[in-house]
Short mmCIF file of C-alpha atoms and ligand atoms in Angstrom, two decimals:
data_model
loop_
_atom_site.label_atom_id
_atom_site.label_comp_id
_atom_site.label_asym_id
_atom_site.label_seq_id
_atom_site.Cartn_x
_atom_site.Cartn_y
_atom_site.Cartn_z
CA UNK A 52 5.12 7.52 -42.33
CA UNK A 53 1.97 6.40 -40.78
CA UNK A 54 -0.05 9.11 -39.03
CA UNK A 55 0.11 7.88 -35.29
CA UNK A 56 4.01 8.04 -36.14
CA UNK A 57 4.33 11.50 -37.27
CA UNK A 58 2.37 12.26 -34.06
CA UNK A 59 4.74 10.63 -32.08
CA UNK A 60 7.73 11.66 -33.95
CA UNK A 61 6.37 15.76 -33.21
CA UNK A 62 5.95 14.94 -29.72
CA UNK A 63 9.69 13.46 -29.21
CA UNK A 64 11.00 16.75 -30.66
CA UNK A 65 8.82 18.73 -28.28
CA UNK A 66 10.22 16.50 -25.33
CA UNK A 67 13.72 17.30 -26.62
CA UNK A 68 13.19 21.10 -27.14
CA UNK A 69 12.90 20.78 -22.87
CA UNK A 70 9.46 22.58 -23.16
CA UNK A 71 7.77 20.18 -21.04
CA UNK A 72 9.60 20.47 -18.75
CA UNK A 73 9.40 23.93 -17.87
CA UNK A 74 7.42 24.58 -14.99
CA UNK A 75 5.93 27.48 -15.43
CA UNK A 76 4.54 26.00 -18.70
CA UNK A 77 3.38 23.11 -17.14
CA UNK A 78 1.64 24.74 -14.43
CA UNK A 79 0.12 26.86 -16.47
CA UNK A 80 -1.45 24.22 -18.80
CA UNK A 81 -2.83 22.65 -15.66
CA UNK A 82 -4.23 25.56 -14.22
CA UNK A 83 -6.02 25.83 -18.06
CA UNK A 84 -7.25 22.18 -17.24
CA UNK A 85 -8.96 22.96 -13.94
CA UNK A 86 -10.62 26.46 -15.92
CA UNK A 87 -11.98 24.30 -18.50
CA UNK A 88 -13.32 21.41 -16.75
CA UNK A 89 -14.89 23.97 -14.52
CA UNK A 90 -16.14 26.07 -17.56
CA UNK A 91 -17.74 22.97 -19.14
CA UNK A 92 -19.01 21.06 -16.26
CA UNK A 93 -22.41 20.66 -17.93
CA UNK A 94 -21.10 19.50 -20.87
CA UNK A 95 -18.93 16.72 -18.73
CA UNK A 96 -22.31 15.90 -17.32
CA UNK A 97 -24.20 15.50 -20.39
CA UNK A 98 -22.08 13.46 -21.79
CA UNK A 99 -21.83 11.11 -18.60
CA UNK A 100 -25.63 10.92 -18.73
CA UNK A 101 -25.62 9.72 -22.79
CA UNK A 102 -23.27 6.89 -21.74
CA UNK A 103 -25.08 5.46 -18.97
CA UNK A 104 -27.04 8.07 -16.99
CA UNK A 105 -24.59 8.66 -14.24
CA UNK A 106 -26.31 10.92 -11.98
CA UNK A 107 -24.94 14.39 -11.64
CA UNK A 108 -24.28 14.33 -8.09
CA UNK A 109 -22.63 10.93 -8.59
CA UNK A 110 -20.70 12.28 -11.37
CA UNK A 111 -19.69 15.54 -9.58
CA UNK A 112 -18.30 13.64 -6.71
CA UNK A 113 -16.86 10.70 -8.62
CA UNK A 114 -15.44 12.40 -12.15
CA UNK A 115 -15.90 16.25 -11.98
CA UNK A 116 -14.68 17.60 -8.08
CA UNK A 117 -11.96 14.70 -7.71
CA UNK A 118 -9.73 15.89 -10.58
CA UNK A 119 -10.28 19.70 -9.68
CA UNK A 120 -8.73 18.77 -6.14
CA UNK A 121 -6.07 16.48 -7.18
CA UNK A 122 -5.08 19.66 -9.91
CA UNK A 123 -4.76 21.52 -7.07
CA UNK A 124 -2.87 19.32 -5.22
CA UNK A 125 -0.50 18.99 -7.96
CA UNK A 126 -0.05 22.84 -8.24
CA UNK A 127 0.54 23.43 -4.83
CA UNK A 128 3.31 20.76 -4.62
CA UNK A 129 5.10 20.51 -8.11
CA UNK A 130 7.66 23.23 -7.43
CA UNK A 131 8.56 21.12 -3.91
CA UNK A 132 8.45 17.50 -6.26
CA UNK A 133 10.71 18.69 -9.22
CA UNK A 134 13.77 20.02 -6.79
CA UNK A 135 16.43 17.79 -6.84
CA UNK A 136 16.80 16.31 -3.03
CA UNK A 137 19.51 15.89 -1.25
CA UNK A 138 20.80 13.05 0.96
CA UNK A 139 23.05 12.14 3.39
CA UNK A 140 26.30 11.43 2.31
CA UNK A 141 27.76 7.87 3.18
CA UNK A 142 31.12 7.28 5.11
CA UNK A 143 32.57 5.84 1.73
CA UNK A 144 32.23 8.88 -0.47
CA UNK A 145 31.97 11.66 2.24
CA UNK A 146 32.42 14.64 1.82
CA UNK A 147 30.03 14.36 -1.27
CA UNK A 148 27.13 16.31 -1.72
CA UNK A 149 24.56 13.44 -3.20
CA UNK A 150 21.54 14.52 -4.88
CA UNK A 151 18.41 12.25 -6.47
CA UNK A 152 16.76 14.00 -9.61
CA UNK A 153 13.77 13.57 -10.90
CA UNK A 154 13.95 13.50 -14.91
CA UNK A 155 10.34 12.47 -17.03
CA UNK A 156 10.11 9.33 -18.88
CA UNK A 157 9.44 11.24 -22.18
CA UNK A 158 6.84 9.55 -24.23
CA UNK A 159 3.75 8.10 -22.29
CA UNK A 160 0.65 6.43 -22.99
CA UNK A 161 -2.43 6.63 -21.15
CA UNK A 162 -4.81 3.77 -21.63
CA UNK A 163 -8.38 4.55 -19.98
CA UNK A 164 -11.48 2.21 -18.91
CA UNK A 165 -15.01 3.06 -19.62
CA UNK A 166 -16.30 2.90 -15.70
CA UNK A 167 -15.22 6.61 -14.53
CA UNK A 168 -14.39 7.43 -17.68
CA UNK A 169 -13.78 10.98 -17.72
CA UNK A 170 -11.93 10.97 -14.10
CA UNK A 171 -9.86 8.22 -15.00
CA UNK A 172 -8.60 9.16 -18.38
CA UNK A 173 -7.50 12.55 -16.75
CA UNK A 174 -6.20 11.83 -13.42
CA UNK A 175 -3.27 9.97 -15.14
CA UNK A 176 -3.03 12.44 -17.55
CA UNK A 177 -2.46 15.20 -14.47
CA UNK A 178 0.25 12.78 -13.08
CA UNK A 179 1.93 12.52 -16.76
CA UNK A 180 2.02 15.94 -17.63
CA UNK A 181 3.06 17.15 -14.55
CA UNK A 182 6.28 14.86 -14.35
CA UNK A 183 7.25 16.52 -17.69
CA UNK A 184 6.24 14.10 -19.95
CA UNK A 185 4.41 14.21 -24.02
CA UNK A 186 1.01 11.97 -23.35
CA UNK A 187 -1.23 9.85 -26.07
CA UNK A 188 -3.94 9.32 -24.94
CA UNK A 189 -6.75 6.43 -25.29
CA UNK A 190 -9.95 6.88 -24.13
CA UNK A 191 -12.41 3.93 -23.65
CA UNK A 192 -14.46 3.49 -27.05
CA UNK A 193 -17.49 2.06 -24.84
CA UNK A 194 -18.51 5.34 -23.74
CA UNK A 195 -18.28 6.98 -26.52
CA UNK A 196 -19.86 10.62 -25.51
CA UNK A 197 -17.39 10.97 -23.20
CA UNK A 198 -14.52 10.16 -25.23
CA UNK A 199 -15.41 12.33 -27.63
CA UNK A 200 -15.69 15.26 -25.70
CA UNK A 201 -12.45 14.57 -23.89
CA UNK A 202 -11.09 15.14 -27.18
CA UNK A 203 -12.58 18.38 -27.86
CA UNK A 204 -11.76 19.50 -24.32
CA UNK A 205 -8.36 18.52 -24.37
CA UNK A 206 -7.35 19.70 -27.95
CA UNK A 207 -8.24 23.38 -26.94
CA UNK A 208 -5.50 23.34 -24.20
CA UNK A 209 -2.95 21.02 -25.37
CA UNK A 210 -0.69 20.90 -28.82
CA UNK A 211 -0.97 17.89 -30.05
CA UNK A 212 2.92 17.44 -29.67
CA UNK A 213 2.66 17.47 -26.17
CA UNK A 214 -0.87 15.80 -25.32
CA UNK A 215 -2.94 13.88 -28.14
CA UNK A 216 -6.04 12.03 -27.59
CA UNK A 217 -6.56 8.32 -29.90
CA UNK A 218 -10.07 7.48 -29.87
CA UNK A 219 -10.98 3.94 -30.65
CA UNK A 220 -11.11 0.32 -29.62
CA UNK A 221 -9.10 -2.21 -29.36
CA UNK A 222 -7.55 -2.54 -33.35
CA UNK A 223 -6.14 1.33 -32.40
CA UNK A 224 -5.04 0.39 -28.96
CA UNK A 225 -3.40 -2.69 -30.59
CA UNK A 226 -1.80 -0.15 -33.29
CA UNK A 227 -1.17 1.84 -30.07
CA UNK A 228 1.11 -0.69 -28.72
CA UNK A 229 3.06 -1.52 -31.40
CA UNK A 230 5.20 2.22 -30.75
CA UNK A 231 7.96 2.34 -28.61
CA UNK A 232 6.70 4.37 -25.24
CA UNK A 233 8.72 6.04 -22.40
CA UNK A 234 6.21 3.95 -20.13
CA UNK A 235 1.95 2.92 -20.75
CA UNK A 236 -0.22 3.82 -17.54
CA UNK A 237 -2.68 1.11 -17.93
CA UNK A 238 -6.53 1.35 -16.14
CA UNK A 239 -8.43 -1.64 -17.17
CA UNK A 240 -9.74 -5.54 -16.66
CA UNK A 241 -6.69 -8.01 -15.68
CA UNK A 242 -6.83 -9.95 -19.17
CA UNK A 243 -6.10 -6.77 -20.99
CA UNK A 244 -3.50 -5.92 -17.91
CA UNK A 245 -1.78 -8.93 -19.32
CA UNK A 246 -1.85 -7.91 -22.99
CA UNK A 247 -0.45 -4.26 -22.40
CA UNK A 248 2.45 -6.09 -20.38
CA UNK A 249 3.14 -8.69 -23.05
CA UNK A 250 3.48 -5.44 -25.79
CA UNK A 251 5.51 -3.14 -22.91
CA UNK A 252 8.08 -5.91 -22.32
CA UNK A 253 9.13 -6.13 -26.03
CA UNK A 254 10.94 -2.64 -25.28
CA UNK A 255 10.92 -3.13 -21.78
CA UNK A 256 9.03 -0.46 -21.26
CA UNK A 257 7.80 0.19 -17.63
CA UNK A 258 3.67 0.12 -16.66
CA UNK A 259 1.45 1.09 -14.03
CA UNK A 260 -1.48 -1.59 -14.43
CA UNK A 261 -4.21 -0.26 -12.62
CA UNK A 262 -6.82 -3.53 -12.74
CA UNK A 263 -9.77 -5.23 -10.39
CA UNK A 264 -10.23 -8.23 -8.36
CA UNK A 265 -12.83 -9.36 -5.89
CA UNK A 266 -12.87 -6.47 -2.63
CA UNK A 267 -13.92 -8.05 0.44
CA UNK A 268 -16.07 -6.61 2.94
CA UNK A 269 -15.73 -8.28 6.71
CA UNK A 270 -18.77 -7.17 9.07
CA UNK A 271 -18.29 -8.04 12.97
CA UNK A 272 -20.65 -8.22 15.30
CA UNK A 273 -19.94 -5.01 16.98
CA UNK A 274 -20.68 -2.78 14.57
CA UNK A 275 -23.30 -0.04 14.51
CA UNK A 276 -25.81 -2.13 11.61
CA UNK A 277 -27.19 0.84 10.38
CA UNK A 278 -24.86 3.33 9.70
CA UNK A 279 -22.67 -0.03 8.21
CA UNK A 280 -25.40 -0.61 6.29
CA UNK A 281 -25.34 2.74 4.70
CA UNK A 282 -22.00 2.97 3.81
CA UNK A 283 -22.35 -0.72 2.21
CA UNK A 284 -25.15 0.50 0.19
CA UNK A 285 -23.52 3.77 -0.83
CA UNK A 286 -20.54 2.25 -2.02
CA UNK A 287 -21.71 -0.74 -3.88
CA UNK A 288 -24.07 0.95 -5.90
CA UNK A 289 -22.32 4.11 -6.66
CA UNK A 290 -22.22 3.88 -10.39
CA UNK A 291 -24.77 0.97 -10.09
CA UNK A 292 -21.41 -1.30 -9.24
CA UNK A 293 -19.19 -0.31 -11.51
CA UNK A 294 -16.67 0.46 -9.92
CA UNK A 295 -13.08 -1.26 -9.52
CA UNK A 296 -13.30 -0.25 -5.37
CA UNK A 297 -16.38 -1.30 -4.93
CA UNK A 298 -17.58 -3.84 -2.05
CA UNK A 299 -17.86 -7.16 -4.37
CA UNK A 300 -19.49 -9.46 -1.69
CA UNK A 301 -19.97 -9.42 2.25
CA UNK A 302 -18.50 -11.39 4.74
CA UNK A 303 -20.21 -10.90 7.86
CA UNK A 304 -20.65 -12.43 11.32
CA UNK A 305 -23.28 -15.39 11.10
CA UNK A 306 -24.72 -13.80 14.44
CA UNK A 307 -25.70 -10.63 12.84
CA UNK A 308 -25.95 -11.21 9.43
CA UNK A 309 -29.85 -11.36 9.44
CA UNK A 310 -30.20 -7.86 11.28
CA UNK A 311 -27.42 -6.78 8.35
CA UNK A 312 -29.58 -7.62 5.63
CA UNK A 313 -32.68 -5.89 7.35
CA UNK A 314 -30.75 -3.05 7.57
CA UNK A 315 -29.08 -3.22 4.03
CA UNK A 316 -32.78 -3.35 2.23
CA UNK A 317 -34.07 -0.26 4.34
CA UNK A 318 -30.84 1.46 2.89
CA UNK A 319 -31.41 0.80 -0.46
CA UNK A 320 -34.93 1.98 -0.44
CA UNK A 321 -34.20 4.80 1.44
CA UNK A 322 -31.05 5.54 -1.22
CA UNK A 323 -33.73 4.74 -4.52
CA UNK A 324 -36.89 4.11 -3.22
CA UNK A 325 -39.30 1.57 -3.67
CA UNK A 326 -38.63 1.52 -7.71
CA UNK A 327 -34.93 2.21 -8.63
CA UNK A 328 -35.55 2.41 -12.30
CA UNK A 329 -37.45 5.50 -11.65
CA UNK A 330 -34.69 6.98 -9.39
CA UNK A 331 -32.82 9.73 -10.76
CA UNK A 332 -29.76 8.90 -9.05
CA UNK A 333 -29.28 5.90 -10.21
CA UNK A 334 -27.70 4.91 -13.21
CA UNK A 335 -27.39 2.70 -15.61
CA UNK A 336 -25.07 -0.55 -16.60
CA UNK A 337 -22.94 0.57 -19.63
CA UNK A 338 -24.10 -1.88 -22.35
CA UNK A 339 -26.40 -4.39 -23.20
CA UNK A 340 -23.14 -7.31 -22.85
CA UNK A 341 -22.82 -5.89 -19.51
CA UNK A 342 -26.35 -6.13 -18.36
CA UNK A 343 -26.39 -10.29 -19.73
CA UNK A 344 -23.00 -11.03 -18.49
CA UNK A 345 -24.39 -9.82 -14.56
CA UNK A 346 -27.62 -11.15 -15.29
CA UNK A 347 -26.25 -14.52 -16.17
CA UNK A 348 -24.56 -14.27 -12.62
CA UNK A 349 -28.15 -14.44 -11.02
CA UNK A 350 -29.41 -17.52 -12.18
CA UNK A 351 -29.90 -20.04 -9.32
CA UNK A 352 -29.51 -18.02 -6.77
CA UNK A 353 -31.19 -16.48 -3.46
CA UNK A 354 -32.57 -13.10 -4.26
CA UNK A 355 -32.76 -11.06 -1.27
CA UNK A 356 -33.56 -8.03 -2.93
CA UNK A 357 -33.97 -6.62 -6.62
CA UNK A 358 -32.62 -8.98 -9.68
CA UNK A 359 -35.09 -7.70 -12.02
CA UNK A 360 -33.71 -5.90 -15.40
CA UNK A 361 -34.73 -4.13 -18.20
CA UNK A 362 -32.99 -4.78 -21.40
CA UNK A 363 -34.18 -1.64 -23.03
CA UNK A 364 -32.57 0.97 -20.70
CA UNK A 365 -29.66 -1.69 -19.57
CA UNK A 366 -31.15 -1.30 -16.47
CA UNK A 367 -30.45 -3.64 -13.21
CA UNK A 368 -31.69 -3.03 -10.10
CA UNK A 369 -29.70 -2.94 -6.48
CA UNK A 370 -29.91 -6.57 -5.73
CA UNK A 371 -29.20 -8.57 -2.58
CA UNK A 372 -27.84 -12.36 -3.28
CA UNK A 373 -28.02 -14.51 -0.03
CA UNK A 374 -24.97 -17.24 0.38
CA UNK A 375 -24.45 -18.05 -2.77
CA UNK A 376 -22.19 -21.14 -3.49
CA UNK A 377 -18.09 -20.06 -3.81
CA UNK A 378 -17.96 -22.21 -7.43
CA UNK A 379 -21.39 -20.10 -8.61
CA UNK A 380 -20.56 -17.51 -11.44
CA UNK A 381 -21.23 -14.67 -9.10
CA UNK A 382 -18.59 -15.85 -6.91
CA UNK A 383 -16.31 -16.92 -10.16
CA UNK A 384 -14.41 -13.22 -10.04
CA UNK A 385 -15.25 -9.98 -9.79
CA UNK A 386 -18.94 -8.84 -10.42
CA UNK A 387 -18.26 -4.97 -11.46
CA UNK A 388 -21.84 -4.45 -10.97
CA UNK A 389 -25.32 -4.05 -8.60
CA UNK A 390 -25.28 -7.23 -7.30
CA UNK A 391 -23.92 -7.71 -3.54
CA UNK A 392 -23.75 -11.13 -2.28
CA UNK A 393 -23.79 -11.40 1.59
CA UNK A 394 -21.95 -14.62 2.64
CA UNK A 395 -21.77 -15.48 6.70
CA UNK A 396 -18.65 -16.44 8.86
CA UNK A 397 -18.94 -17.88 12.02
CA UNK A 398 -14.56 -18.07 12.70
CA UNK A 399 -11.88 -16.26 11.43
CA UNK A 400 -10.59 -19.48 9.95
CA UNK A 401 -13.93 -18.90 7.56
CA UNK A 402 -12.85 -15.56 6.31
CA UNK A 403 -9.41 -16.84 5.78
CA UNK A 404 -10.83 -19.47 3.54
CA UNK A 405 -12.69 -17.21 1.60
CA UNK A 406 -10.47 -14.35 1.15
CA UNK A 407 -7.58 -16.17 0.24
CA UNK A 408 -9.25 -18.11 -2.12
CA UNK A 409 -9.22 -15.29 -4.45
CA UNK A 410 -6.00 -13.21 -5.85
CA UNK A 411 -5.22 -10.20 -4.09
CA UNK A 412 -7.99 -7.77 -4.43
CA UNK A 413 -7.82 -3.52 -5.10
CA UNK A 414 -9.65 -2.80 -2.42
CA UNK A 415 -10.00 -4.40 1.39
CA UNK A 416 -12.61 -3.25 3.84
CA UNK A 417 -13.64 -4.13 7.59
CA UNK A 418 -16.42 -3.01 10.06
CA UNK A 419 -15.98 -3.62 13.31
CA UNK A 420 -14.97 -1.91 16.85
CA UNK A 421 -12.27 -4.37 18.05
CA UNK A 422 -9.49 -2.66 16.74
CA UNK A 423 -7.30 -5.63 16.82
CA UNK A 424 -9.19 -7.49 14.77
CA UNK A 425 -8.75 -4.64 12.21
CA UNK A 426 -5.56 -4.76 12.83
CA UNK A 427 -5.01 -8.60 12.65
CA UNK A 428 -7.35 -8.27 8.63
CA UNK A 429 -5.52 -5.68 7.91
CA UNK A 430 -1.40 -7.58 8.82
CA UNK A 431 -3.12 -10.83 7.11
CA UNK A 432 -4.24 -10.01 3.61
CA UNK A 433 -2.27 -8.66 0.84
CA UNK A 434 -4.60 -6.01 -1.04
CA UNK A 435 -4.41 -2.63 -2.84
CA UNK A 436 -5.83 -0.10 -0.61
CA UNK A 437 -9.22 -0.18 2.16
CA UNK A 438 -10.32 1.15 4.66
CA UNK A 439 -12.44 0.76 8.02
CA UNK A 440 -15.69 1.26 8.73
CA UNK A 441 -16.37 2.81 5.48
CA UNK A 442 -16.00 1.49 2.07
CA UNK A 443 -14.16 3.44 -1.02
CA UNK A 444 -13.09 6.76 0.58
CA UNK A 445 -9.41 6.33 0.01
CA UNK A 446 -9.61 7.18 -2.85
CA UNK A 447 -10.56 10.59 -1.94
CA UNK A 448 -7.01 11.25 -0.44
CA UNK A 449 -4.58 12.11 -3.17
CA UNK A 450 -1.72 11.80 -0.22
CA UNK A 451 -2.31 8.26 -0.71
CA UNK A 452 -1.04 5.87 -3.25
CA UNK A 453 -3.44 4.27 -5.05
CA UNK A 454 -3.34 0.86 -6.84
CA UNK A 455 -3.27 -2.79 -6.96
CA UNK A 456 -1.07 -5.73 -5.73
CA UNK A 457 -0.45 -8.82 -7.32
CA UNK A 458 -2.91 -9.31 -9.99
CA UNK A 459 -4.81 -5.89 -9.03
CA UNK A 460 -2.51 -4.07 -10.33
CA UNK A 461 1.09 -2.92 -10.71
CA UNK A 462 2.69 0.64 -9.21
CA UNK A 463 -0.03 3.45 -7.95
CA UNK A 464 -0.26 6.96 -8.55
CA UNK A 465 -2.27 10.35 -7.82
CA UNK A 466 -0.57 13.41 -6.17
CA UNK A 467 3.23 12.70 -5.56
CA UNK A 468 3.04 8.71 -6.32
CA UNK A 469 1.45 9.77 -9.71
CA UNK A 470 4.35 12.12 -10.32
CA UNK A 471 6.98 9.91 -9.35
P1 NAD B 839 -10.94 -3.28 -20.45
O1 NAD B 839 -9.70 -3.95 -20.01
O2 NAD B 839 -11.90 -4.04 -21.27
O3 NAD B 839 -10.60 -1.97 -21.31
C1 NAD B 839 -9.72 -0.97 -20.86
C2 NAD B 839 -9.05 -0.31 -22.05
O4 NAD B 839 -8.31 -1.28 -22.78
C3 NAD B 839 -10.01 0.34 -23.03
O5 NAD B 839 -9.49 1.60 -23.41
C4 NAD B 839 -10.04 -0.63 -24.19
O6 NAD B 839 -10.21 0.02 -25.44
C5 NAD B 839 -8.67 -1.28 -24.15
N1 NAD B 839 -8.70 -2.67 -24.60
C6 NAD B 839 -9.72 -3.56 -24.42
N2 NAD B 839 -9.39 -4.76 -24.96
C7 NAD B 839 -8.15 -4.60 -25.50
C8 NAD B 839 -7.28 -5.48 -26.21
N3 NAD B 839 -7.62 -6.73 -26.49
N4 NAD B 839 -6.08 -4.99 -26.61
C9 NAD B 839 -5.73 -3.72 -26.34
N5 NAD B 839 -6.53 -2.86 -25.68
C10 NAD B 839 -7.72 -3.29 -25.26
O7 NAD B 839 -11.62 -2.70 -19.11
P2 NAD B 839 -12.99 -1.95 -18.96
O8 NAD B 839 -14.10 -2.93 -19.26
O9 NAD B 839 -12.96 -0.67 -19.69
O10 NAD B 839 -12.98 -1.62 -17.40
C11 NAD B 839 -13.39 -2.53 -16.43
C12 NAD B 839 -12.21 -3.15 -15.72
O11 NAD B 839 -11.30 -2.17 -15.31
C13 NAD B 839 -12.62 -3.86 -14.43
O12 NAD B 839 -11.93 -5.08 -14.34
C14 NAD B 839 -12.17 -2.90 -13.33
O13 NAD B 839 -11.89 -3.50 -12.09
C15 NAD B 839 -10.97 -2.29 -13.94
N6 NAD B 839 -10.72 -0.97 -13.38
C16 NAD B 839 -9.65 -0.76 -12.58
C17 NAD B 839 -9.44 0.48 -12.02
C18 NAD B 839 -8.26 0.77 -11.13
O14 NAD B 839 -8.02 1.94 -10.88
N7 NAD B 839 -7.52 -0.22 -10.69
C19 NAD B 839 -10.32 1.52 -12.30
C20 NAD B 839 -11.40 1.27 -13.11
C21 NAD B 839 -11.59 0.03 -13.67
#
């Protein structure tokens, strides 16, 4: 019996000895999660900063205090989740008592990306164990620091019958797939999104596929420039881009676009100063591929700000693009890095030609006071999850689902929706 087997062959008589789904157990190997991620925040850190030099504030925010709330979250409601609930009876089969349970799927693997790649191998993992479930799970191979010491985290908490953690690429995700799973959570680029569902359908397994697209940002004329400005800048080059949320391009009013773009370089300098590259919160683009494949999407275009690299740190600066042309490369699909093209619209007509243009992105955003043209965005376009006025934030809220629609993604999770 191969070795991935016998690991999954101990977890399925863990699952059926009812252990996990005890929940005094499983609240108690969460609460050991939140003690150790606290105990070895440095080491979280340090390993962050091998990969690509994600800042520590950045990382705090972004990897380290995000899973520490949604623990708690989880804590505080599991007892309230994992009651059966009753319903109304119907006239048909009154006087019935009727009841929904909740049951866990039993085997589940966690696939992870390399982006946030200590949050989002965990987050899932929260959701998974929580529900009741034995996890495998598959850390992204690119950053490699962090996968590691995910490993060595998670192997002081868990047995590996009920949580194990695969490292490797894509022959031992491929290996991966070939098992027969409960149900694969999926965080990763849509071509892969399409692979995992290919291998889940042979058992009909069920997925949550967690994947990108192109996130629009509208501008209107009536916003306040500046502080739109700095929520533009914040959110596109958190993790210098990389990041499935992020703003991918701007759409904004032709009659204050200029003033925008004033007001979008003073931001950047004021968030990494005149030299970026010397900045210590800002990081780095994962790999060398990375760095070619976005500097490839610069070539013949308007450079409004930054564009220059540095292969030998896989460094790219913030960079401005002005208008560039809808069949360019940067405009091809989703950028997943620094680069922020700001496209004008003179009628709504123009947006809708854009937007729809595209598949239905993960993330939607709009700036403006009218609140019914938020409104009308907001009715018109299909997308995962946005927000107004600000860029990203939702996914600070673990009341709200979170995921795709369409070819962003499939299902959502965190807090309850992660459970269920
Ligand atoms: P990726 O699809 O290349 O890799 C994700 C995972 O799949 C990794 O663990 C990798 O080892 C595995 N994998 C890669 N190729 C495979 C193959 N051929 N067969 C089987 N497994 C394979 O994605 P990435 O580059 O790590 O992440 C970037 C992408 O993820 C972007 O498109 C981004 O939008 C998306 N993303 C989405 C979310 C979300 O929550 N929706 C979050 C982060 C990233």
């Amino acid at each position: 019996m191969s070795r991935l087997k016998k690991i999954l062959e101990n977890q399925n008589v863990f699952f059926e000895s009812g252990k996990t789904r005890d929940i005094n157990f499983i609240k108690n190997k969460l609460k050991l999660l939140k003690k150790s991620i606290i105990v070895n925040e440095d080491v979280i850190h340090q390993a962050l900063y091998k990969d690509f030099k994600k800042p520590k504030f950045e990382a705090y925010i972004s990897e380290f205090g995000i899973l520490i709330s949604e623990i708690d979250h989880v804590l505080k409601n599991l007892s309230k989740w994992s009651k059966p609930k009753r319903v109304r009876s119907s006239k048909l089969n009154f006087p019935s008592k009727d009841y929904i349970y909740s049951e866990p799927y039993g085997a589940v693997l966690v696939i992870a990306p390399w982006n946030y790649p200590f949050q989002l191998a965990i987050s899932p993992v929260i959701s998974a164990i929580a529900a009741g479930n034995t996890v495998v799970l598959k850390p992204s191979e690119v950053t490699i620091h962090t996968a590691d010491m995910i490993k060595s985290i998670l192997k002081d908490i868990f047995e590996e019958s009920h949580l194990y953690v695969e490292l490797g690429g894509v022959p031992e995700t491929t290996l991966l797939l070939k098992e027969r799973w409960d149900y694969i959570f999926f965080t990763g680029s849509v071509p892969v999104g399409r692979i995992i569902a290919k291998a889940a359908a042979v058992n009909l397994t069920p997925v949550t596929l967690e994947l990108g697209g192109k996130n629009p940002c509208i501008v209107d004329e009536t916003v306040d420039l500046k502080l739109t400005a700095k929520r533009l800048v914040w959110g596109k080059f958190l993790n210098a881009g990389q990041t499935c949320i992020a703003p991918d391009y701007i759409l904004a009013n032709n009659r204050i676009k200029a003033d925008l773009v004033q007001h979008l370089k003073t931001e950047i300098f004021k968030a990494y100063g005149e030299n970026p590259e010397i900045s210590a919160n800002y990081p780095r683009i994962v790999n060398a591929k990375n760095l070619q494949r976005l500097t490839a999407m610069l070539e013949d275009t308007e450079i409004l700000v930054g564009g220059n690299s540095n292969t030998s740190d896989n460094y790219l600066a913030p960079t401005l693009v002005n208008n560039p042309k809808l069949d360019s490369k940067l405009m091809e699909g989703e950028i997943f890095g620094p680069i922020l093209p700001v496209l004008d619209y003179q009628t709504e007509k123009d947006i809708e030609s854009i937007v729809k243009s595209y598949e239905k992105p993960l993330g939607f955003y709009v700036f403006s006071k009218n609140k019914a043209f938020c409104n009308s965005l907001i009715q018109k376009y299909s997308f995962g999850g946005g927000a107004v006025n600000d860029t990203m934030i939702h996914f600070g809220n673990p009341r709200l689902p979170f995921g795709g629609v369409g070819e962003s993604g499939i299902g959502a999770y965190r807090g309850h929706f992660g459970y269920e």
